[in-house]
Amino acid sequence: MSRTDDLFSLLEKADRDEQGLPPVEEWKPERHADIDMRIARDGTWFYEGSPIERERMVALFSTILLREGEDYFLITPVEKLRIQVDDAPFVAGEVQQVDGKLVFTTNVGSHVVASAEHPIRVETDPHSGEPSPYITVRKNLDALIGRSAFYQLIDWGREEDGRLVVESGGVGFELGALE
């Protein structure tokens, strides 16, 4: 398989990843509880203080994740369990350009293409001035864009009216002001 075929298969995976998710927004379970589960800023999932080592388990949990307001839940048709999320539930550690589109790979192995539906945004800490870049993975669930992926976006960016902008599929996303 050629490099081009590999890249186009990423676009296909991103489309499949989004289509194959359970309909968590439709489920209205009667049982609600809190559990001792936390997702750290680096994307590590913890249960009762210990990291969850099984990647397939984390990937499965990620498919039943729901956000309502500032709260995150693991939800099934029979129960809704509140969990803690330090920042964003996912980390987008890799980005590639494919056919004019930016394809991100998350820590749970899913793929998302930056678009109007999956925007990139950068929040700046008012105290430190540090940028925190995000991409919307699905609905209102974000991935923190990892440092190396963010640097790659900066490298691909272009100046537009004193701002650094990166484009994906014809949609421009502002990464910050140029100094």
PDB file of C-alpha atoms in Angstrom:
ATOM      1  CA  MET A   1       0.000   0.000   0.000  1.00  0.00           C
ATOM      2  CA  SER A   2       1.395   3.422  -0.931  1.00  0.00           C
ATOM      3  CA  ARG A   3       1.762   6.407   1.383  1.00  0.00           C
ATOM      4  CA  THR A   4      -1.126   8.116  -0.477  1.00  0.00           C
ATOM      5  CA  ASP A   5      -3.370   5.081   0.084  1.00  0.00           C
ATOM      6  CA  ASP A   6      -2.457   5.134   3.785  1.00  0.00           C
ATOM      7  CA  LEU A   7      -3.383   8.809   4.051  1.00  0.00           C
ATOM      8  CA  PHE A   8      -6.722   8.401   2.291  1.00  0.00           C
ATOM      9  CA  SER A   9      -7.523   5.449   4.546  1.00  0.00           C
ATOM     10  CA  LEU A  10      -7.232   7.911   7.462  1.00  0.00           C
ATOM     11  CA  LEU A  11     -10.074   9.961   5.975  1.00  0.00           C
ATOM     12  CA  GLU A  12     -12.171   6.816   5.666  1.00  0.00           C
ATOM     13  CA  LYS A  13     -11.384   5.823   9.279  1.00  0.00           C
ATOM     14  CA  ALA A  14     -12.436   9.255  10.540  1.00  0.00           C
ATOM     15  CA  ASP A  15     -15.779   8.886   8.777  1.00  0.00           C
ATOM     16  CA  ARG A  16     -16.306   5.360  10.153  1.00  0.00           C
ATOM     17  CA  ASP A  17     -15.251   6.348  13.684  1.00  0.00           C
ATOM     18  CA  GLU A  18     -17.959   8.979  13.856  1.00  0.00           C
ATOM     19  CA  GLN A  19     -20.680   6.787  12.335  1.00  0.00           C
ATOM     20  CA  GLY A  20     -20.041   3.755  14.527  1.00  0.00           C
ATOM     21  CA  LEU A  21     -20.797   5.367  17.884  1.00  0.00           C
ATOM     22  CA  PRO A  22     -23.669   4.339  20.156  1.00  0.00           C
ATOM     23  CA  PRO A  23     -26.612   6.793  20.386  1.00  0.00           C
ATOM     24  CA  VAL A  24     -25.740   7.964  23.921  1.00  0.00           C
ATOM     25  CA  GLU A  25     -27.841  11.152  23.643  1.00  0.00           C
ATOM     26  CA  GLU A  26     -30.964   9.031  23.155  1.00  0.00           C
ATOM     27  CA  TRP A  27     -30.486   6.904  26.264  1.00  0.00           C
ATOM     28  CA  LYS A  28     -32.425   7.951  29.386  1.00  0.00           C
ATOM     29  CA  PRO A  29     -31.411   5.509  32.129  1.00  0.00           C
ATOM     30  CA  GLU A  30     -33.134   5.617  35.505  1.00  0.00           C
ATOM     31  CA  ARG A  31     -30.068   4.703  37.565  1.00  0.00           C
ATOM     32  CA  HIS A  32     -27.633   7.599  38.187  1.00  0.00           C
ATOM     33  CA  ALA A  33     -24.481   7.457  40.308  1.00  0.00           C
ATOM     34  CA  ASP A  34     -20.973   8.828  40.684  1.00  0.00           C
ATOM     35  CA  ILE A  35     -17.977   6.532  40.241  1.00  0.00           C
ATOM     36  CA  ASP A  36     -14.322   7.007  41.100  1.00  0.00           C
ATOM     37  CA  MET A  37     -13.118   7.369  37.528  1.00  0.00           C
ATOM     38  CA  ARG A  38     -11.028  10.251  36.235  1.00  0.00           C
ATOM     39  CA  ILE A  39      -9.478  11.276  32.937  1.00  0.00           C
ATOM     40  CA  ALA A  40      -6.223  13.190  33.471  1.00  0.00           C
ATOM     41  CA  ARG A  41      -5.119  16.079  31.261  1.00  0.00           C
ATOM     42  CA  ASP A  42      -2.675  13.773  29.461  1.00  0.00           C
ATOM     43  CA  GLY A  43      -5.532  11.429  28.472  1.00  0.00           C
ATOM     44  CA  THR A  44      -4.796   8.715  31.077  1.00  0.00           C
ATOM     45  CA  TRP A  45      -7.925   7.101  32.481  1.00  0.00           C
ATOM     46  CA  PHE A  46      -7.935   6.185  36.182  1.00  0.00           C
ATOM     47  CA  TYR A  47     -10.286   3.946  38.156  1.00  0.00           C
ATOM     48  CA  GLU A  48     -10.139   4.180  41.948  1.00  0.00           C
ATOM     49  CA  GLY A  49      -6.802   6.001  41.659  1.00  0.00           C
ATOM     50  CA  SER A  50      -5.084   3.433  39.430  1.00  0.00           C
ATOM     51  CA  PRO A  51      -4.467   3.897  35.716  1.00  0.00           C
ATOM     52  CA  ILE A  52      -6.548   1.716  33.428  1.00  0.00           C
ATOM     53  CA  GLU A  53      -3.861  -0.223  31.568  1.00  0.00           C
ATOM     54  CA  ARG A  54      -6.068  -1.953  28.985  1.00  0.00           C
ATOM     55  CA  GLU A  55      -6.237   0.318  25.948  1.00  0.00           C
ATOM     56  CA  ARG A  56      -9.234  -1.552  24.523  1.00  0.00           C
ATOM     57  CA  MET A  57     -11.188  -0.911  27.733  1.00  0.00           C
ATOM     58  CA  VAL A  58     -10.419   2.815  27.573  1.00  0.00           C
ATOM     59  CA  ALA A  59     -11.375   2.886  23.882  1.00  0.00           C
ATOM     60  CA  LEU A  60     -14.680   1.167  24.723  1.00  0.00           C
ATOM     61  CA  PHE A  61     -15.438   3.570  27.592  1.00  0.00           C
ATOM     62  CA  SER A  62     -14.701   6.501  25.295  1.00  0.00           C
ATOM     63  CA  THR A  63     -17.564   5.468  22.989  1.00  0.00           C
ATOM     64  CA  ILE A  64     -20.143   5.807  25.770  1.00  0.00           C
ATOM     65  CA  LEU A  65     -18.924   9.159  27.048  1.00  0.00           C
ATOM     66  CA  LEU A  66     -21.466  11.964  27.319  1.00  0.00           C
ATOM     67  CA  ARG A  67     -21.098  15.571  28.416  1.00  0.00           C
ATOM     68  CA  GLU A  68     -23.924  17.603  29.894  1.00  0.00           C
ATOM     69  CA  GLY A  69     -22.889  21.137  30.817  1.00  0.00           C
ATOM     70  CA  GLU A  70     -19.621  20.783  32.727  1.00  0.00           C
ATOM     71  CA  ASP A  71     -20.321  17.179  33.809  1.00  0.00           C
ATOM     72  CA  TYR A  72     -19.119  14.015  32.074  1.00  0.00           C
ATOM     73  CA  PHE A  73     -20.811  10.629  32.220  1.00  0.00           C
ATOM     74  CA  LEU A  74     -20.359   7.073  31.081  1.00  0.00           C
ATOM     75  CA  ILE A  75     -23.832   6.138  29.926  1.00  0.00           C
ATOM     76  CA  THR A  76     -25.601   2.952  28.906  1.00  0.00           C
ATOM     77  CA  PRO A  77     -29.308   2.264  28.420  1.00  0.00           C
ATOM     78  CA  VAL A  78     -29.518   1.202  32.096  1.00  0.00           C
ATOM     79  CA  GLU A  79     -27.184   3.568  34.001  1.00  0.00           C
ATOM     80  CA  LYS A  80     -25.527   6.966  33.898  1.00  0.00           C
ATOM     81  CA  LEU A  81     -22.259   7.279  35.837  1.00  0.00           C
ATOM     82  CA  ARG A  82     -20.647  10.659  36.517  1.00  0.00           C
ATOM     83  CA  ILE A  83     -16.851  10.728  36.109  1.00  0.00           C
ATOM     84  CA  GLN A  84     -14.227  13.459  36.548  1.00  0.00           C
ATOM     85  CA  VAL A  85     -12.336  14.987  33.621  1.00  0.00           C
ATOM     86  CA  ASP A  86      -9.359  17.242  34.390  1.00  0.00           C
ATOM     87  CA  ASP A  87      -9.405  19.130  31.078  1.00  0.00           C
ATOM     88  CA  ALA A  88     -10.647  17.405  27.912  1.00  0.00           C
ATOM     89  CA  PRO A  89     -11.545  13.708  27.706  1.00  0.00           C
ATOM     90  CA  PHE A  90      -9.293  13.087  24.691  1.00  0.00           C
ATOM     91  CA  VAL A  91      -5.825  14.057  23.516  1.00  0.00           C
ATOM     92  CA  ALA A  92      -5.107  14.516  19.809  1.00  0.00           C
ATOM     93  CA  GLY A  93      -1.455  13.543  19.669  1.00  0.00           C
ATOM     94  CA  GLU A  94      -1.001  13.302  15.917  1.00  0.00           C
ATOM     95  CA  VAL A  95      -2.117  15.331  12.920  1.00  0.00           C
ATOM     96  CA  GLN A  96      -1.610  14.721   9.221  1.00  0.00           C
ATOM     97  CA  GLN A  97      -2.583  16.640   6.112  1.00  0.00           C
ATOM     98  CA  VAL A  98      -4.615  14.547   3.701  1.00  0.00           C
ATOM     99  CA  ASP A  99      -6.075  16.036   0.519  1.00  0.00           C
ATOM    100  CA  GLY A 100      -6.194  19.530   2.056  1.00  0.00           C
ATOM    101  CA  LYS A 101      -7.730  18.293   5.304  1.00  0.00           C
ATOM    102  CA  LEU A 102      -6.260  17.986   8.790  1.00  0.00           C
ATOM    103  CA  VAL A 103      -6.776  14.491  10.226  1.00  0.00           C
ATOM    104  CA  PHE A 104      -6.167  14.083  13.952  1.00  0.00           C
ATOM    105  CA  THR A 105      -5.594  10.783  15.769  1.00  0.00           C
ATOM    106  CA  THR A 106      -6.634  10.667  19.421  1.00  0.00           C
ATOM    107  CA  ASN A 107      -5.241   8.753  22.364  1.00  0.00           C
ATOM    108  CA  VAL A 108      -8.083   6.216  22.006  1.00  0.00           C
ATOM    109  CA  GLY A 109      -7.283   5.534  18.358  1.00  0.00           C
ATOM    110  CA  SER A 110     -10.148   7.481  16.837  1.00  0.00           C
ATOM    111  CA  HIS A 111      -9.722   9.890  13.940  1.00  0.00           C
ATOM    112  CA  VAL A 112     -11.342  13.259  13.349  1.00  0.00           C
ATOM    113  CA  VAL A 113     -11.078  15.716  10.468  1.00  0.00           C
ATOM    114  CA  ALA A 114     -10.998  19.408  11.374  1.00  0.00           C
ATOM    115  CA  SER A 115     -14.066  21.058   9.838  1.00  0.00           C
ATOM    116  CA  ALA A 116     -16.909  23.428  10.680  1.00  0.00           C
ATOM    117  CA  GLU A 117     -18.478  20.523  12.588  1.00  0.00           C
ATOM    118  CA  HIS A 118     -15.139  19.653  14.255  1.00  0.00           C
ATOM    119  CA  PRO A 119     -13.541  23.056  14.837  1.00  0.00           C
ATOM    120  CA  ILE A 120     -10.106  23.830  16.210  1.00  0.00           C
ATOM    121  CA  ARG A 121      -9.953  26.525  18.877  1.00  0.00           C
ATOM    122  CA  VAL A 122      -7.184  27.886  21.073  1.00  0.00           C
ATOM    123  CA  GLU A 123      -7.796  29.121  24.605  1.00  0.00           C
ATOM    124  CA  THR A 124      -5.109  31.186  26.306  1.00  0.00           C
ATOM    125  CA  ASP A 125      -4.517  31.004  30.049  1.00  0.00           C
ATOM    126  CA  PRO A 126      -5.014  34.574  31.307  1.00  0.00           C
ATOM    127  CA  HIS A 127      -2.289  34.213  33.962  1.00  0.00           C
ATOM    128  CA  SER A 128       0.480  32.322  32.144  1.00  0.00           C
ATOM    129  CA  GLY A 129      -0.353  33.241  28.547  1.00  0.00           C
ATOM    130  CA  GLU A 130       0.002  29.533  27.651  1.00  0.00           C
ATOM    131  CA  PRO A 131      -2.174  28.375  24.751  1.00  0.00           C
ATOM    132  CA  SER A 132      -4.386  25.309  25.089  1.00  0.00           C
ATOM    133  CA  PRO A 133      -5.502  24.136  21.633  1.00  0.00           C
ATOM    134  CA  TYR A 134      -8.560  21.886  21.222  1.00  0.00           C
ATOM    135  CA  ILE A 135     -10.503  20.138  18.485  1.00  0.00           C
ATOM    136  CA  THR A 136     -14.112  19.081  18.899  1.00  0.00           C
ATOM    137  CA  VAL A 137     -14.164  15.317  18.471  1.00  0.00           C
ATOM    138  CA  ARG A 138     -17.930  14.807  18.631  1.00  0.00           C
ATOM    139  CA  LYS A 139     -20.894  16.780  19.891  1.00  0.00           C
ATOM    140  CA  ASN A 140     -19.448  18.757  22.810  1.00  0.00           C
ATOM    141  CA  LEU A 141     -16.494  16.455  23.541  1.00  0.00           C
ATOM    142  CA  ASP A 142     -13.072  17.925  22.900  1.00  0.00           C
ATOM    143  CA  ALA A 143      -9.543  16.667  22.500  1.00  0.00           C
ATOM    144  CA  LEU A 144      -6.624  18.670  23.794  1.00  0.00           C
ATOM    145  CA  ILE A 145      -4.225  18.983  20.859  1.00  0.00           C
ATOM    146  CA  GLY A 146      -0.835  17.689  21.959  1.00  0.00           C
ATOM    147  CA  ARG A 147       2.207  19.927  21.848  1.00  0.00           C
ATOM    148  CA  SER A 148       3.902  18.309  18.826  1.00  0.00           C
ATOM    149  CA  ALA A 149       0.634  18.290  16.845  1.00  0.00           C
ATOM    150  CA  PHE A 150       0.093  21.959  17.730  1.00  0.00           C
ATOM    151  CA  TYR A 151       3.612  22.829  16.574  1.00  0.00           C
ATOM    152  CA  GLN A 152       2.851  21.030  13.319  1.00  0.00           C
ATOM    153  CA  LEU A 153      -0.288  23.161  12.882  1.00  0.00           C
ATOM    154  CA  ILE A 154       1.776  26.299  13.505  1.00  0.00           C
ATOM    155  CA  ASP A 155       4.256  25.157  10.870  1.00  0.00           C
ATOM    156  CA  TRP A 156       1.413  24.671   8.368  1.00  0.00           C
ATOM    157  CA  GLY A 157      -0.261  27.974   9.286  1.00  0.00           C
ATOM    158  CA  ARG A 158      -0.272  31.168   7.274  1.00  0.00           C
ATOM    159  CA  GLU A 159      -0.516  34.812   8.262  1.00  0.00           C
ATOM    160  CA  GLU A 160      -3.869  36.466   7.772  1.00  0.00           C
ATOM    161  CA  ASP A 161      -4.426  39.992   9.123  1.00  0.00           C
ATOM    162  CA  GLY A 162      -1.830  39.588  11.867  1.00  0.00           C
ATOM    163  CA  ARG A 163      -3.214  36.209  12.946  1.00  0.00           C
ATOM    164  CA  LEU A 164      -1.887  32.704  12.319  1.00  0.00           C
ATOM    165  CA  VAL A 165      -4.498  30.590  10.545  1.00  0.00           C
ATOM    166  CA  VAL A 166      -4.493  26.933   9.527  1.00  0.00           C
ATOM    167  CA  GLU A 167      -6.932  25.519   6.998  1.00  0.00           C
ATOM    168  CA  SER A 168      -8.728  22.198   6.721  1.00  0.00           C
ATOM    169  CA  GLY A 169     -11.135  21.420   3.910  1.00  0.00           C
ATOM    170  CA  GLY A 170     -11.570  25.092   3.073  1.00  0.00           C
ATOM    171  CA  VAL A 171     -12.313  26.162   6.672  1.00  0.00           C
ATOM    172  CA  GLY A 172      -9.838  28.462   8.423  1.00  0.00           C
ATOM    173  CA  PHE A 173      -9.005  28.116  12.126  1.00  0.00           C
ATOM    174  CA  GLU A 174      -7.201  30.828  14.055  1.00  0.00           C
ATOM    175  CA  LEU A 175      -4.250  29.630  16.109  1.00  0.00           C
ATOM    176  CA  GLY A 176      -3.335  33.003  17.619  1.00  0.00           C
ATOM    177  CA  ALA A 177      -1.888  36.435  17.046  1.00  0.00           C
ATOM    178  CA  LEU A 178       1.495  36.918  15.410  1.00  0.00           C
ATOM    179  CA  GLU A 179       3.843  39.091  17.401  1.00  0.00           C
TER     180      GLU A 179
END
